[in-house]
PDB file of C-alpha atoms in Angstrom:
ATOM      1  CA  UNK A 283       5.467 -17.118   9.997  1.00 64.00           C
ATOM      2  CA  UNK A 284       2.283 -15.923   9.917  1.00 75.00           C
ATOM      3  CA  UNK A 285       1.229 -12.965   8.027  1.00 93.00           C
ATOM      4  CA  UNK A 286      -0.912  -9.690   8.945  1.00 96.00           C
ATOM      5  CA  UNK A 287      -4.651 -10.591  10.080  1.00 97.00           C
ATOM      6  CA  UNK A 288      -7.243  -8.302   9.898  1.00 97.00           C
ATOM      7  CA  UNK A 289     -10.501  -8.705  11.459  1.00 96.00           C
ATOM      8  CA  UNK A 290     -13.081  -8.776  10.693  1.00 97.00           C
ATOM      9  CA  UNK A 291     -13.106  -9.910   6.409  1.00 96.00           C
ATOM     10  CA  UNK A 292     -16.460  -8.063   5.873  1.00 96.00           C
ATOM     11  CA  UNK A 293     -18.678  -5.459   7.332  1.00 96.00           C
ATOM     12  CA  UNK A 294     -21.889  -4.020   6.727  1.00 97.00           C
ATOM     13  CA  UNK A 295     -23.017  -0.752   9.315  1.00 97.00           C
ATOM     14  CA  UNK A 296     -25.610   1.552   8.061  1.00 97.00           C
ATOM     15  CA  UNK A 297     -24.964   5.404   8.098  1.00 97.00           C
ATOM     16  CA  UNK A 298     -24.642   6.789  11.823  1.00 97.00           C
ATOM     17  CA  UNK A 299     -22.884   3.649  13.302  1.00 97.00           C
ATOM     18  CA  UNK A 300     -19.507   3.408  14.453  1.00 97.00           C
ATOM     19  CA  UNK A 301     -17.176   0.271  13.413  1.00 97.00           C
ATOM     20  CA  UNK A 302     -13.826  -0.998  15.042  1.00 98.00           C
ATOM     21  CA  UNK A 303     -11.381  -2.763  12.626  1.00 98.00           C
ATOM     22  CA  UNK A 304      -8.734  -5.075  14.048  1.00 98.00           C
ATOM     23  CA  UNK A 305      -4.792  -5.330  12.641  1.00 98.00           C
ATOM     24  CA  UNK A 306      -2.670  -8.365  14.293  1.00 98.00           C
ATOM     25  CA  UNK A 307       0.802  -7.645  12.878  1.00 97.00           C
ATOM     26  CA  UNK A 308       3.654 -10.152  11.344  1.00 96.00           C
ATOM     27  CA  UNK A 309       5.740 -11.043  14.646  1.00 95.00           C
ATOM     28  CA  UNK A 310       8.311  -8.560  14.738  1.00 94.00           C
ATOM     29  CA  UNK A 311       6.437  -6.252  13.086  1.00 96.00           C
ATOM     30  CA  UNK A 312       6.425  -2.724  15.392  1.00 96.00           C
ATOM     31  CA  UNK A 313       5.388  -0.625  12.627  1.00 96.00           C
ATOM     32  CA  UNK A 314       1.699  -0.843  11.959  1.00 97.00           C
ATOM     33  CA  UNK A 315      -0.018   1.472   8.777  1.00 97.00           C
ATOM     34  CA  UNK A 316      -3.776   1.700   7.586  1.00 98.00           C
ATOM     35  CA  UNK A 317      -5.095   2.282   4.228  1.00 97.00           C
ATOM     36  CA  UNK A 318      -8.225   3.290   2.634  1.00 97.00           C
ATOM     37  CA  UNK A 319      -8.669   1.736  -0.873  1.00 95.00           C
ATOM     38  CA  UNK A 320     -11.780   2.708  -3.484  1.00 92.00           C
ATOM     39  CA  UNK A 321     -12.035   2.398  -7.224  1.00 85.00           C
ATOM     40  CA  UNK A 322     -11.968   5.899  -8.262  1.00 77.00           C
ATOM     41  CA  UNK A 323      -8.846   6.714  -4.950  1.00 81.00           C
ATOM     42  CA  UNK A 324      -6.603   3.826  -5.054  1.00 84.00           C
ATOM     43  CA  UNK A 325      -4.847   3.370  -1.932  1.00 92.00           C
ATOM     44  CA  UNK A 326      -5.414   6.165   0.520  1.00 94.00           C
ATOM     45  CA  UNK A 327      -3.390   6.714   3.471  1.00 94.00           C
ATOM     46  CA  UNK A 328      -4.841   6.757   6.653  1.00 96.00           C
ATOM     47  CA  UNK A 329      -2.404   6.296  10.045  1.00 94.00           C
ATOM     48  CA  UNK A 330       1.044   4.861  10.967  1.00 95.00           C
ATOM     49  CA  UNK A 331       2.337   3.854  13.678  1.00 96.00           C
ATOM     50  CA  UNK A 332       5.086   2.832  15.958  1.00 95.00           C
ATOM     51  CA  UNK A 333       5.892   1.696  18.978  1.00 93.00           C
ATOM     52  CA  UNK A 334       2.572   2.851  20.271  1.00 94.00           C
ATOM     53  CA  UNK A 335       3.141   6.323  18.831  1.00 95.00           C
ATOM     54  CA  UNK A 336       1.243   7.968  15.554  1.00 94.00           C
ATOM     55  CA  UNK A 337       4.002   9.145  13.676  1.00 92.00           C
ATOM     56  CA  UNK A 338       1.826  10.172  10.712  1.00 90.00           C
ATOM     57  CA  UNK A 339      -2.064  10.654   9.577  1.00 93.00           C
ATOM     58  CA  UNK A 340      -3.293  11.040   6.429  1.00 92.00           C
ATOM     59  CA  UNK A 341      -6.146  13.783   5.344  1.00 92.00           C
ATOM     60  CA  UNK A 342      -9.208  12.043   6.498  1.00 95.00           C
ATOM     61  CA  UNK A 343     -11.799  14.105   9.544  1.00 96.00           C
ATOM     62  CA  UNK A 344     -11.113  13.345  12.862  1.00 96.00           C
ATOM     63  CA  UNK A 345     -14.126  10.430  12.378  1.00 97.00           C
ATOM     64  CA  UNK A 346     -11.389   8.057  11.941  1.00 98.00           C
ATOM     65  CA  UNK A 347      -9.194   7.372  14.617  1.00 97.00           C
ATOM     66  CA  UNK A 348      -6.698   4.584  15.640  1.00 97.00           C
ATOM     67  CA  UNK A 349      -4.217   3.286  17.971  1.00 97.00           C
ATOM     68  CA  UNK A 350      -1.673   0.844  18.748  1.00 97.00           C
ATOM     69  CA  UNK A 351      -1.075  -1.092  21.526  1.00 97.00           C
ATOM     70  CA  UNK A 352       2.019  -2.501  23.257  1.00 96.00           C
ATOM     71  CA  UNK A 353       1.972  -5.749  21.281  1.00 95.00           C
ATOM     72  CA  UNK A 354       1.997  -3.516  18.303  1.00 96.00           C
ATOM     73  CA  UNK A 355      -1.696  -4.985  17.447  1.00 97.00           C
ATOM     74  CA  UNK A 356      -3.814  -2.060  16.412  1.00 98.00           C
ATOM     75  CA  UNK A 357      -7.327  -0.701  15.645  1.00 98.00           C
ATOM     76  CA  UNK A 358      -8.728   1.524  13.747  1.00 97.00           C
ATOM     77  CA  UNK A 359     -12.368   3.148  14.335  1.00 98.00           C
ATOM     78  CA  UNK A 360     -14.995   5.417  12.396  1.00 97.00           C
ATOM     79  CA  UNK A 361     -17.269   7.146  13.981  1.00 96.00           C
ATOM     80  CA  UNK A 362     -20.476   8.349  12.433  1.00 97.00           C
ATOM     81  CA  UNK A 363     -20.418   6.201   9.337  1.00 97.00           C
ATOM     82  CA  UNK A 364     -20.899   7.937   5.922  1.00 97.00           C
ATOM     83  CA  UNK A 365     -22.116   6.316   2.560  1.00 96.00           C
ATOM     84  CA  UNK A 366     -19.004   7.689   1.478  1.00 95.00           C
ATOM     85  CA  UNK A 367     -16.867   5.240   4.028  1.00 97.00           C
ATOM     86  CA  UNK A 368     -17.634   1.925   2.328  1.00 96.00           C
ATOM     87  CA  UNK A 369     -14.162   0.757   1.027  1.00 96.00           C
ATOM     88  CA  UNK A 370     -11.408  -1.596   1.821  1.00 96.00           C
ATOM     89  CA  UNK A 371      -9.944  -0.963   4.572  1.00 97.00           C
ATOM     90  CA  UNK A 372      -6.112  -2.539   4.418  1.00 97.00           C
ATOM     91  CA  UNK A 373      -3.359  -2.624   7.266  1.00 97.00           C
ATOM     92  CA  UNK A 374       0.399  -3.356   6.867  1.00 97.00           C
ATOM     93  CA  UNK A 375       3.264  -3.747   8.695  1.00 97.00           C
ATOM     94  CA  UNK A 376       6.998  -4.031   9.105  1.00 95.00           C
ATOM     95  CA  UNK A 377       9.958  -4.311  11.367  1.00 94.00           C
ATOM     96  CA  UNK A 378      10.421  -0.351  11.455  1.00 90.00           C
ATOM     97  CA  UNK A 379       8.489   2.445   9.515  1.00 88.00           C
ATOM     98  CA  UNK A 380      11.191   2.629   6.747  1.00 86.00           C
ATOM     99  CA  UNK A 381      11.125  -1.231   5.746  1.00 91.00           C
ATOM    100  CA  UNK A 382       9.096  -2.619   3.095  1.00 92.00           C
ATOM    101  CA  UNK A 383       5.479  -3.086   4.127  1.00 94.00           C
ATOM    102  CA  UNK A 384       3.576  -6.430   4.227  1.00 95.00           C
ATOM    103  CA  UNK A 385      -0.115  -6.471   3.653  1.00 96.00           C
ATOM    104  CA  UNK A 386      -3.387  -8.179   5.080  1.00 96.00           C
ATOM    105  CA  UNK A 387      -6.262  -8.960   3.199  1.00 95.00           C
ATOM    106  CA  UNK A 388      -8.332  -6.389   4.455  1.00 96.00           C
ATOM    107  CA  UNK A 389     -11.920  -5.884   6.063  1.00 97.00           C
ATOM    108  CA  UNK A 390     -14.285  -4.846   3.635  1.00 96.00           C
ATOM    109  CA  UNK A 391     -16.714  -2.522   5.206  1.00 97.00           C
ATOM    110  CA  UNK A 392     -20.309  -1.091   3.521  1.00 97.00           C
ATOM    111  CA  UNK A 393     -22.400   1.182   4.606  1.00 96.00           C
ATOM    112  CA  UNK A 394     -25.942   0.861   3.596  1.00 93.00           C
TER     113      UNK A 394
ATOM    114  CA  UNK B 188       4.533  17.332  -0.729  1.00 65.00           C
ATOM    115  CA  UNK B 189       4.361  14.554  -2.456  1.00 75.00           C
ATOM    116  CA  UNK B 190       3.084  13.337  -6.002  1.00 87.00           C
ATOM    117  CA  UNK B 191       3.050  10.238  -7.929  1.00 93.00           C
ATOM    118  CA  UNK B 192       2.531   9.461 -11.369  1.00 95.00           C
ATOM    119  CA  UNK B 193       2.441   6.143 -13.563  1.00 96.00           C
ATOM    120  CA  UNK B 194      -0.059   5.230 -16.500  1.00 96.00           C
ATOM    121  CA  UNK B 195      -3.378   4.131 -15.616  1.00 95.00           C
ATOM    122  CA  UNK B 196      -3.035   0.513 -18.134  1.00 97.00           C
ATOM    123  CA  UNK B 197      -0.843  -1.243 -20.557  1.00 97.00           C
ATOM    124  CA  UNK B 198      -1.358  -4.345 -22.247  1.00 97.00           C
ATOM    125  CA  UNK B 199       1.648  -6.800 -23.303  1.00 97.00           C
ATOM    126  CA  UNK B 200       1.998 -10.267 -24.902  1.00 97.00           C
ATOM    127  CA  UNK B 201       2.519 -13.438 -23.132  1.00 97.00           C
ATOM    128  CA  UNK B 202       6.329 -14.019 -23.123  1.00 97.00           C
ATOM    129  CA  UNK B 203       7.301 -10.430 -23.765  1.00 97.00           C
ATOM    130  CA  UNK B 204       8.631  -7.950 -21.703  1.00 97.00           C
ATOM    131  CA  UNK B 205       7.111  -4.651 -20.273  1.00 98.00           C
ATOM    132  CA  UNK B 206       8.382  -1.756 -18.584  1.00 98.00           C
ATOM    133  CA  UNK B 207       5.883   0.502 -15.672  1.00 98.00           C
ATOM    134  CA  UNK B 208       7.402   3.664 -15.437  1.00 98.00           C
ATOM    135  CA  UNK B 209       6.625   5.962 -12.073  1.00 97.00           C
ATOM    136  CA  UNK B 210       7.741   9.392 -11.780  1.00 97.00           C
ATOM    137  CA  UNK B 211       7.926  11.164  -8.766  1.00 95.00           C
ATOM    138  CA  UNK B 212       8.219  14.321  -6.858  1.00 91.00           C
ATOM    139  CA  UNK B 213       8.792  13.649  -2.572  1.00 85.00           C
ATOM    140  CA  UNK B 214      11.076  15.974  -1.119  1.00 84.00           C
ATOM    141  CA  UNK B 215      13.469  14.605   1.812  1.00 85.00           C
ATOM    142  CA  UNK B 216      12.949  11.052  -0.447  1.00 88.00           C
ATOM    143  CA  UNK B 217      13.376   7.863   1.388  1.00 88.00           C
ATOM    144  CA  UNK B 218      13.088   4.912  -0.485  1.00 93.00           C
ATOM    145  CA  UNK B 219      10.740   3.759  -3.957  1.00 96.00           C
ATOM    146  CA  UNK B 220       8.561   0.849  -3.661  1.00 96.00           C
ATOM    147  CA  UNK B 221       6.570  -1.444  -6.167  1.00 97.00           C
ATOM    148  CA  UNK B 222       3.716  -3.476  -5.260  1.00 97.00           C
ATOM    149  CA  UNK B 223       1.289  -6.056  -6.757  1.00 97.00           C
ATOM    150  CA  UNK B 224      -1.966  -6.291  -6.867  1.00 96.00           C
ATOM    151  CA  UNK B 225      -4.405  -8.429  -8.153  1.00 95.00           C
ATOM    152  CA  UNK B 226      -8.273  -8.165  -8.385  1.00 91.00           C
ATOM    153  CA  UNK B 227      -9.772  -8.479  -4.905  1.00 88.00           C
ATOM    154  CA  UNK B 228      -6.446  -9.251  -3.241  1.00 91.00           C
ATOM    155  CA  UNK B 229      -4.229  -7.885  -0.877  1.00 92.00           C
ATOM    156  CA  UNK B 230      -0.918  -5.646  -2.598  1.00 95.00           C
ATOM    157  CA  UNK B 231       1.889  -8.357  -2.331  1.00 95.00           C
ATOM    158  CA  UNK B 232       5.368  -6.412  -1.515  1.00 95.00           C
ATOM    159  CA  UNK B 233       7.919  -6.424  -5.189  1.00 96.00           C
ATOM    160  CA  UNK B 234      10.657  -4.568  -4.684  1.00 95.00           C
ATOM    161  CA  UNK B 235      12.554  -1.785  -2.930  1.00 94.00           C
ATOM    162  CA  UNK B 236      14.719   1.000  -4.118  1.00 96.00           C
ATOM    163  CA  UNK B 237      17.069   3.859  -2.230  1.00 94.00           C
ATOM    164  CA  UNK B 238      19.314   4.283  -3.821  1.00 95.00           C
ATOM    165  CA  UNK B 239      20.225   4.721  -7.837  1.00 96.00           C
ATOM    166  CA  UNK B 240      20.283   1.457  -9.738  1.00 96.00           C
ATOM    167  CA  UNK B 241      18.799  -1.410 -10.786  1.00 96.00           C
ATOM    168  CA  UNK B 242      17.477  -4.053  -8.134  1.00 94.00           C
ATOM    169  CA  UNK B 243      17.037  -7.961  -9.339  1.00 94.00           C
ATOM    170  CA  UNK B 244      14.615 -10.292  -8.536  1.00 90.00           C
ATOM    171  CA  UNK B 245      14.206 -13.528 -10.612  1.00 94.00           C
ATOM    172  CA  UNK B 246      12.054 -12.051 -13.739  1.00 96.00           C
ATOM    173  CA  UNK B 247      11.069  -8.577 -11.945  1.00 96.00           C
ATOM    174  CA  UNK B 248      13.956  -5.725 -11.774  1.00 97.00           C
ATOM    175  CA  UNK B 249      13.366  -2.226 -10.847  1.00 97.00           C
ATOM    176  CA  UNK B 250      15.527   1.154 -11.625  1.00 98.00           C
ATOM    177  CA  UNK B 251      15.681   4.038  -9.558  1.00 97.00           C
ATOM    178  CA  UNK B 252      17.192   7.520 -10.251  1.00 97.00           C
ATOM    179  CA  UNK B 253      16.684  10.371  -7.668  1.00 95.00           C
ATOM    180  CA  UNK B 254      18.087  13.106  -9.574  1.00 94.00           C
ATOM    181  CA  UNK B 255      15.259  12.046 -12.877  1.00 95.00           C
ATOM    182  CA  UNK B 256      12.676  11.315  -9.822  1.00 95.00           C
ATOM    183  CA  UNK B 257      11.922   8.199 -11.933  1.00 96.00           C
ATOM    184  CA  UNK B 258      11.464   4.277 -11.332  1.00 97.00           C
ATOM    185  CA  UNK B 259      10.491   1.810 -13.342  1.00 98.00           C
ATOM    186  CA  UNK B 260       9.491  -1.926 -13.233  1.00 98.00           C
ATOM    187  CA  UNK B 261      10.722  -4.365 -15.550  1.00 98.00           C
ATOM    188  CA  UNK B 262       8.771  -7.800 -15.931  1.00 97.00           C
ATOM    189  CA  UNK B 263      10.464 -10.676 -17.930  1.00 97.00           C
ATOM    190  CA  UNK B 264       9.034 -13.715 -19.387  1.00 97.00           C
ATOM    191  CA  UNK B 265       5.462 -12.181 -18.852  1.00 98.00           C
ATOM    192  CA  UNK B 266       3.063 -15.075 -18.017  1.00 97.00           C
ATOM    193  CA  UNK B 267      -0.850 -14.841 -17.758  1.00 97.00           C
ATOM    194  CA  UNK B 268      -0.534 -14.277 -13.725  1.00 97.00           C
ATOM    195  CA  UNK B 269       0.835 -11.098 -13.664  1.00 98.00           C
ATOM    196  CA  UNK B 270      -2.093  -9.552 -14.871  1.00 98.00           C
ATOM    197  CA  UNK B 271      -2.451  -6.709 -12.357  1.00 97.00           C
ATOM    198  CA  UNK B 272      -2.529  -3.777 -10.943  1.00 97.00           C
ATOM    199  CA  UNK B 273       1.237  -2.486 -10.253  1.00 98.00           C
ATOM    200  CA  UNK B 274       1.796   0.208  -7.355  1.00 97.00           C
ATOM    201  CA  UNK B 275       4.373   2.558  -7.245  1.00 96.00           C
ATOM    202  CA  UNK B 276       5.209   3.969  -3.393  1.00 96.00           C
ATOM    203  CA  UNK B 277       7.289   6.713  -2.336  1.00 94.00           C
ATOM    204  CA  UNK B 278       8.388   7.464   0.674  1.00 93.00           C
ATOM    205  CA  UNK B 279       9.775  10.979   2.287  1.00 88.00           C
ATOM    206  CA  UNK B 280       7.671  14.365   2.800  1.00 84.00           C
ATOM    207  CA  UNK B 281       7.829  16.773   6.089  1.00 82.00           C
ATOM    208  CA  UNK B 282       6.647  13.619   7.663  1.00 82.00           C
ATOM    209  CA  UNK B 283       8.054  10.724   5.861  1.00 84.00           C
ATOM    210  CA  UNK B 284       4.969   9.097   4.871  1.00 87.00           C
ATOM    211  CA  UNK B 285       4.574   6.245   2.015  1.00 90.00           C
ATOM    212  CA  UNK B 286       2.566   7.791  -0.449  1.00 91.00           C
ATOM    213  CA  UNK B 287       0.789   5.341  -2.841  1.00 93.00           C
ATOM    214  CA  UNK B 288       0.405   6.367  -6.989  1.00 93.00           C
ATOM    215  CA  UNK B 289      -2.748   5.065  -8.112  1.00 93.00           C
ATOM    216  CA  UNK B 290      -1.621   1.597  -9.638  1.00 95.00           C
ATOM    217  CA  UNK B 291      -0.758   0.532 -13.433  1.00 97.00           C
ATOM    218  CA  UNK B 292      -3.107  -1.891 -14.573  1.00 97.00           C
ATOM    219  CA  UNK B 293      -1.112  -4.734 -16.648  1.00 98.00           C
ATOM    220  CA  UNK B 294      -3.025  -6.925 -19.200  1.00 98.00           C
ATOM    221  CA  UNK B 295      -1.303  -9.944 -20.500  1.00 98.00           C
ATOM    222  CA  UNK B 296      -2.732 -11.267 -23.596  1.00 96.00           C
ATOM    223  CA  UNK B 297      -1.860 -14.617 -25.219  1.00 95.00           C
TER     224      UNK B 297
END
């Protein structure tokens, strides 16, 4: 079974630009979650969703936005970029929102 | 709200065991989870606890009690290969979100 693919691996935008990251969930998978990770943060979250709905957002400005669609793949998109924005940028998924979470590798974005 | 704590490092022995404790605070609490992490990977999915007790997987185990909002992580047999960082998850809030604690680093000396 495959796992979760994110693309793309690695990013670089400079400060102003807007970037779209991709999340192809495990088949099955209808619950789709993003996460922020930096050094000094740890894991920071961002969005879930399910079944096409948000069901949660974390406390980041409305520059980040996402969605889901109705294969359960989902982006995620910053607008504006900051210096502040370069991090990992990791999405999960599972069956239902409850259920243990699997991870992708991420998309490493920097902003020069 | 929710709030998670567990030490920032610990260092063990090849072949010894460790304990990672996590304490946490998550009202309308819905589950504990543990992740691994190693350096510039992915968090690879552990082990998942709802209710009280003590869940066992091969050399990992982890304990959950809701009244003590506490967990731990057990690791047996440590080899060289779990050297990582060790995430403790909790899930519940207004909103039922999975809240991440900042990670445990574990270093496994020889």
């Amino acid at each position: 079974k495959a796992g979760v693919t994110q693309t793309p691996r690695y990013l670089i935008k400079t400060r102003g630009q807007q970037v779209t990251l991709s999340c192809s969930p495990i088949s099955g998978h209808r619950s789709v979650s993003w996460y922020q990770q930096t050094p000094g943060q740890g894991l920071q979250f961002l969005f879930e969703y399910f079944s096409e709905t948000q069901r949660n957002k974390g406390n980041f400005p409305g520059r980040f936005s996402g969605r889901q669609f109705s294969n359960s793949r989902s982006e995620m998109n910053v607008s504006t970029l900051e210096l502040g924005d370069s991090a990992l940028y990791l999405c999960a998924s599972s069956l239902k929102p409850e259920q243990p979470q699997h991870f992708g590798d991420g998309t490493r974005l920097s902003i020069l | 709200g929710q709030n998670i704590d567990q030490p920032t490092e610990m260092t063990a022995t090849e072949g010894a065991i460790v304990q990672i404790n996590c304490t946490y605070q998550t009202s309308g609490f819905n589950g504990l989870f543990w992740y691994q992490q190693h350096a510039g990977e992915a968090p690879t999915f552990l082990s998942y606890n709802v209710l009280d007790g003590l869940e066992e997987k091969g050399r990992f185990s982890s304990f959950l009690s809701r009244s003590k909002g506490y967990s731990y992580l057990l690791l047996k047999e440590l080899q060289m290969k779990d050297s990582a960082s060790y995430l403790c998850a909790s899930r519940g809030g207004a909103t039922n979100k999975l809240i991440f604690g900042t990670g445990t680093l574990l270093a496994v000396q020889p």
